[in-house]
PDB file of C-alpha atoms in Angstrom:
ATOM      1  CA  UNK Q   1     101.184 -34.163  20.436  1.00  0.00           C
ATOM      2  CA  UNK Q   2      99.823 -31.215  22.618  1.00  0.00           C
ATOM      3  CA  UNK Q   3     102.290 -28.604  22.977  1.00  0.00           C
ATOM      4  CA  UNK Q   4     102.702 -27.824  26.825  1.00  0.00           C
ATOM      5  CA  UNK Q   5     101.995 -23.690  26.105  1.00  0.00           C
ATOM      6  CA  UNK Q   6      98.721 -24.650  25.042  1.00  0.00           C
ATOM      7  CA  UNK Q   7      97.660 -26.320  27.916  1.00  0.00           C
ATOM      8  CA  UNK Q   8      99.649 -23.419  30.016  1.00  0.00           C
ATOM      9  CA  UNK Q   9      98.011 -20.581  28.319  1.00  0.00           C
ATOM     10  CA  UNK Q  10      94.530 -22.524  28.681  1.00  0.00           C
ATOM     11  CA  UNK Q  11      95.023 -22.032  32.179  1.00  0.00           C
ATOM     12  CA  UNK Q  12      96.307 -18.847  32.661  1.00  0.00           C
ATOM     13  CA  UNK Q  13      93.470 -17.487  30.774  1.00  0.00           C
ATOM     14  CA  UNK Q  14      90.650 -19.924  32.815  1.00  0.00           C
ATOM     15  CA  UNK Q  15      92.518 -17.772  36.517  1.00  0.00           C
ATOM     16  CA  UNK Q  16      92.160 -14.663  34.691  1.00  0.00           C
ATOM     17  CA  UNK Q  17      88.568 -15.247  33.323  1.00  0.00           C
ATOM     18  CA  UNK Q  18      87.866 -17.001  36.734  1.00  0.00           C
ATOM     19  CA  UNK Q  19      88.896 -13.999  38.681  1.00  0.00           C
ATOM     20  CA  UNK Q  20      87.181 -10.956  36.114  1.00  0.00           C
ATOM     21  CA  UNK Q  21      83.954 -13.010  36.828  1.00  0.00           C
ATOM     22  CA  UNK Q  22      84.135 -12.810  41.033  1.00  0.00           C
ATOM     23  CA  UNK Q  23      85.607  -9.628  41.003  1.00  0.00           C
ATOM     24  CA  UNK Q  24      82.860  -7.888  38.661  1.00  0.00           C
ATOM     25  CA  UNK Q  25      80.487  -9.553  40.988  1.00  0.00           C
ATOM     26  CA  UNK Q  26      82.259  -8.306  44.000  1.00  0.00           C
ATOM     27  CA  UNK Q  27      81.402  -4.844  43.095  1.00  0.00           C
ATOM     28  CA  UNK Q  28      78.002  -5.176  41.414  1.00  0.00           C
ATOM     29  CA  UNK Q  29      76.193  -4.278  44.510  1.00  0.00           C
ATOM     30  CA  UNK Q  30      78.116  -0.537  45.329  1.00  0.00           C
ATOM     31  CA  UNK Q  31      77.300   0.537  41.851  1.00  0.00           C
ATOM     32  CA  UNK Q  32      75.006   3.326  41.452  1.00  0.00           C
ATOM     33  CA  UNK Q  33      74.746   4.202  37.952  1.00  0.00           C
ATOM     34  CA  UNK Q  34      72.732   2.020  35.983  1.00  0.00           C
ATOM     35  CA  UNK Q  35      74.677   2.449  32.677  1.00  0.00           C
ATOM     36  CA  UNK Q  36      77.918   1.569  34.888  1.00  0.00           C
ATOM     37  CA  UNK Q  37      76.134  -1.604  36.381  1.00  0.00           C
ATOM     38  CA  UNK Q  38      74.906  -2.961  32.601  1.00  0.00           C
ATOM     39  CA  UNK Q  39      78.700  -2.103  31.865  1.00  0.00           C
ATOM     40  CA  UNK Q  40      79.786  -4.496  34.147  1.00  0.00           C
ATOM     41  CA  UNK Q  41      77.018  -7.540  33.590  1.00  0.00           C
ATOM     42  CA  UNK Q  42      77.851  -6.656  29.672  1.00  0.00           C
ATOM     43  CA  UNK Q  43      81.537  -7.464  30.280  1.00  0.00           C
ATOM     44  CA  UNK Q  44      80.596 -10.297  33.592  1.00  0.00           C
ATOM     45  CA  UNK Q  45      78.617 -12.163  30.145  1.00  0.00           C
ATOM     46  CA  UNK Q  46      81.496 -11.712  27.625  1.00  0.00           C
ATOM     47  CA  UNK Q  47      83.677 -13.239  29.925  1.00  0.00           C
ATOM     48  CA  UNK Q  48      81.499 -16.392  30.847  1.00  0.00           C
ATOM     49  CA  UNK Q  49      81.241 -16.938  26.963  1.00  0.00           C
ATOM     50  CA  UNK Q  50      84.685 -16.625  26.247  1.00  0.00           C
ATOM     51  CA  UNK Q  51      84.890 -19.312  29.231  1.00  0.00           C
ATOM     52  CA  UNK Q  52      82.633 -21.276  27.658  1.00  0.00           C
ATOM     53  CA  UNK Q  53      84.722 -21.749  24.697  1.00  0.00           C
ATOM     54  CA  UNK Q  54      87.855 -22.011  26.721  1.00  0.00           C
ATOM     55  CA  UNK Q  55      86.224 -25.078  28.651  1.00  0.00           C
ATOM     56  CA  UNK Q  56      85.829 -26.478  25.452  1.00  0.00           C
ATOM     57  CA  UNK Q  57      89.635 -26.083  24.594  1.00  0.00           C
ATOM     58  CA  UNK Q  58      90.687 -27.453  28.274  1.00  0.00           C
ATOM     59  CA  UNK Q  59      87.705 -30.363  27.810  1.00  0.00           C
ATOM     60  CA  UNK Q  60      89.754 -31.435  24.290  1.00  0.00           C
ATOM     61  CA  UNK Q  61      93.095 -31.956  25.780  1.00  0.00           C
ATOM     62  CA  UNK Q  62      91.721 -33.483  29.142  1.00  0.00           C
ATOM     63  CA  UNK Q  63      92.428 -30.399  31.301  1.00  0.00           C
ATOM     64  CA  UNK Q  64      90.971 -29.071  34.310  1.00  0.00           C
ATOM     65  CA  UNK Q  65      91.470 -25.903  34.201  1.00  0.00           C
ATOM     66  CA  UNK Q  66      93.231 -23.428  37.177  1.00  0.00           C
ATOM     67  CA  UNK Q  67      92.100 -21.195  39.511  1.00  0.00           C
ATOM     68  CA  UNK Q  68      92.978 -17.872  40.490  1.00  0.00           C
ATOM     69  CA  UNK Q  69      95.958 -18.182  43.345  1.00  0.00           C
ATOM     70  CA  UNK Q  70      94.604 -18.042  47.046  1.00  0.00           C
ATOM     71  CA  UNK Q  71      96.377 -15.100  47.691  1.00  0.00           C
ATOM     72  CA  UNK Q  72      95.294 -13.351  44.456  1.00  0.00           C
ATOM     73  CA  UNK Q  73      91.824 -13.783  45.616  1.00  0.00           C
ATOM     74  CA  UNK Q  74      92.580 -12.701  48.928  1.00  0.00           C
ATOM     75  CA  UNK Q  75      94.673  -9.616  48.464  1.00  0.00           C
ATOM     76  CA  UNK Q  76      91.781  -8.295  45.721  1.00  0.00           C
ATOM     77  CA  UNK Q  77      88.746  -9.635  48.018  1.00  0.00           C
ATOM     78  CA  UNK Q  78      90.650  -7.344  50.566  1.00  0.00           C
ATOM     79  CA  UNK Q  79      91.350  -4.323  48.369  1.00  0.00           C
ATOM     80  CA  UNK Q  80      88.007  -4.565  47.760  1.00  0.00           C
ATOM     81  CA  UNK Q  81      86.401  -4.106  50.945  1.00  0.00           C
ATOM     82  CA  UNK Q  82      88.532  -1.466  52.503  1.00  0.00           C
ATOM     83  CA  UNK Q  83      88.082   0.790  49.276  1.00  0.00           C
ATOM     84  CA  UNK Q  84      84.555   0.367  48.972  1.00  0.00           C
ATOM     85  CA  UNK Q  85      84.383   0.465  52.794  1.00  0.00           C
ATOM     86  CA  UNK Q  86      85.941   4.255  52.821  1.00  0.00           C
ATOM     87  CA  UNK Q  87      84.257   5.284  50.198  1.00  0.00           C
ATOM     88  CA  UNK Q  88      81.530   3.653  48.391  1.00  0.00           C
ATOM     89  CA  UNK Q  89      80.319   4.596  44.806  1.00  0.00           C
ATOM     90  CA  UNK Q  90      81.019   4.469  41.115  1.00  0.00           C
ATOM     91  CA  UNK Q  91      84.118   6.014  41.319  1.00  0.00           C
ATOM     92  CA  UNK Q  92      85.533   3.468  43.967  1.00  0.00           C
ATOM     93  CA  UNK Q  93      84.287   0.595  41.924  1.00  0.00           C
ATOM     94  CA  UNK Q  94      86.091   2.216  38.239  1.00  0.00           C
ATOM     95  CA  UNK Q  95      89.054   2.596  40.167  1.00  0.00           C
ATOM     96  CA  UNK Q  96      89.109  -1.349  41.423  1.00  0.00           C
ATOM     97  CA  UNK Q  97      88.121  -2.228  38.438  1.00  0.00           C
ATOM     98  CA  UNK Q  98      90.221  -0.260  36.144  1.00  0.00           C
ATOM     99  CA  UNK Q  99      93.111  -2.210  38.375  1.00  0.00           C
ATOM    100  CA  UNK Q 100      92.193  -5.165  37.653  1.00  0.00           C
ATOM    101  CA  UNK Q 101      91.810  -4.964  34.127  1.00  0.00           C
ATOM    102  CA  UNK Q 102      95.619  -3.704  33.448  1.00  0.00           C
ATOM    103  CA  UNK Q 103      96.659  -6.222  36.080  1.00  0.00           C
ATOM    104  CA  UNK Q 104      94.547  -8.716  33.333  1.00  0.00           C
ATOM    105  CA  UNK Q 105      95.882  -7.081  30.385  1.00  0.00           C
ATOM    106  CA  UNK Q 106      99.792  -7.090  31.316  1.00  0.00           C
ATOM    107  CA  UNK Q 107      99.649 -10.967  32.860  1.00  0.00           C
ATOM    108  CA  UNK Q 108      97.856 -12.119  29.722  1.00  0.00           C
ATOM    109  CA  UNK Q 109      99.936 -10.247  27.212  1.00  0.00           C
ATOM    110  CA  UNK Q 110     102.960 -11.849  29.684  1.00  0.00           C
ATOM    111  CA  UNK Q 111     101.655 -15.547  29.201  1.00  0.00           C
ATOM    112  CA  UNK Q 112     101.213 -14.749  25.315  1.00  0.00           C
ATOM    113  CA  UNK Q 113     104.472 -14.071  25.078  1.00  0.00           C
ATOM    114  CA  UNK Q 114     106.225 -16.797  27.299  1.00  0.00           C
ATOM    115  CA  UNK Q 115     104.129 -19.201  25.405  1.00  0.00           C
ATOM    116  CA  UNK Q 116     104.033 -17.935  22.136  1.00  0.00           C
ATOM    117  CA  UNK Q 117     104.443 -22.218  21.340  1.00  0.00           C
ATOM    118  CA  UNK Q 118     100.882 -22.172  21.980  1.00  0.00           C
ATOM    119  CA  UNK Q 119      98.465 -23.014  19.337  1.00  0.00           C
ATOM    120  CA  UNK Q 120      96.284 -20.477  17.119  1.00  0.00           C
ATOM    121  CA  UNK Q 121      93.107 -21.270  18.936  1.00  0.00           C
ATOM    122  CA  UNK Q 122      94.180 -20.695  22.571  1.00  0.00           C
ATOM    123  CA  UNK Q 123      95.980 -17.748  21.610  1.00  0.00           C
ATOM    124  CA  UNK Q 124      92.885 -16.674  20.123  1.00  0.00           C
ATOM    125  CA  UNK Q 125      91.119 -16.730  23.219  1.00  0.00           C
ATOM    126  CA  UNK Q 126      94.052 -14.618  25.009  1.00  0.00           C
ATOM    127  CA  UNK Q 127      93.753 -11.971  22.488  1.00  0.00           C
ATOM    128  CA  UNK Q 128      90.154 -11.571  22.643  1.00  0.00           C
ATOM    129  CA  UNK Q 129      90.671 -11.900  26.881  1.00  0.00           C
ATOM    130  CA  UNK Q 130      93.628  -9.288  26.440  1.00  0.00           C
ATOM    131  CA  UNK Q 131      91.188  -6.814  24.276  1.00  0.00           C
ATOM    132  CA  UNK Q 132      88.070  -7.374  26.042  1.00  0.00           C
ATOM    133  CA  UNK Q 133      89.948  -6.252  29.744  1.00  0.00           C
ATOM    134  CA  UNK Q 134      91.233  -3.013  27.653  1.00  0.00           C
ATOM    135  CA  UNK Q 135      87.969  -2.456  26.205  1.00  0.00           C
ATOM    136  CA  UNK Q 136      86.213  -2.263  30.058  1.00  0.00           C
ATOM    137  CA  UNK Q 137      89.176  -0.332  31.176  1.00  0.00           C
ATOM    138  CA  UNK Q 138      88.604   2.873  28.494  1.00  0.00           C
ATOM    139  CA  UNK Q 139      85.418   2.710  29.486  1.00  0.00           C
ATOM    140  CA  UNK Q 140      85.705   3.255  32.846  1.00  0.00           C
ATOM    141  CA  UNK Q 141      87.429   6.097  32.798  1.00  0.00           C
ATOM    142  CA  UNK Q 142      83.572   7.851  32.441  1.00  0.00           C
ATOM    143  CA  UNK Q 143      83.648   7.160  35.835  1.00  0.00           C
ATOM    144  CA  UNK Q 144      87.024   7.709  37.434  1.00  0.00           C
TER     145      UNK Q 144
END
């Protein structure tokens, strides 16, 4: 039998992966640094693989997935905008970005832990979710 957490951390992590994706690409055009911008596409790719293998996961047990909450979307698409709209630039887009990577990092860490029932594999992909967000986030700060 599939334990539920599985199938609950599947999902949480296919929002969370879903939302890195369209919010990297969100900024993609403001950047001006090209070492920033391969940054990002480095970290845009790592997360499409890791989603890869997560589809896999969700395929196995007959899931389809979850996306990000309407108003999750929404309320970042909106950040978003009126930041970049004041002041547009590398900074701007480390500082959004930086955001949503601890935002990442404590909701993941959050769903490890509430469904710590979940099996190895799954959590597997949260970890390596969880350390790839921190990883982006340190190196940001170059730009802050």
């Amino acid at each position: 039998m599939i334990e539920p957490d599985t199938i609950k951390l599947l999902r949480e992590c296919d929002a969370g992966i879903k939302m890195g994706v369209k919010s990297i690409d969100d900024v993609l055009d403001h950047v001006k640094s090209n070492r920033l911008l391969e940054l990002l596409q480095t970290c845009r790719d790592r997360h499409e693989e890791l989603d890869r293998d997560l589809q896999q996961l969700l395929d196995q047990y007959g899931d389809e997935g979850k996306d990000p909450s309407f108003m999750a979307e929404k309320m970042a698409a909106m950040k978003t905008g009126m930041k970049l709209g004041m002041n547009d630039g590398d900074g701007t887009v480390a500082d959004l970005m930086t955001d949503g990577c601890n935002m990442g990092v404590k909701s993941l860490s959050r769903y490890l832990n509430q469904y710590a029932a979940a099996d190895e594999a799954s959590k597997n992909i949260t970890k390596k979710l969880i350390e790839l967000e921190s990883r982006l986030a340190v190196d940001l700060r170059d730009y802050l």
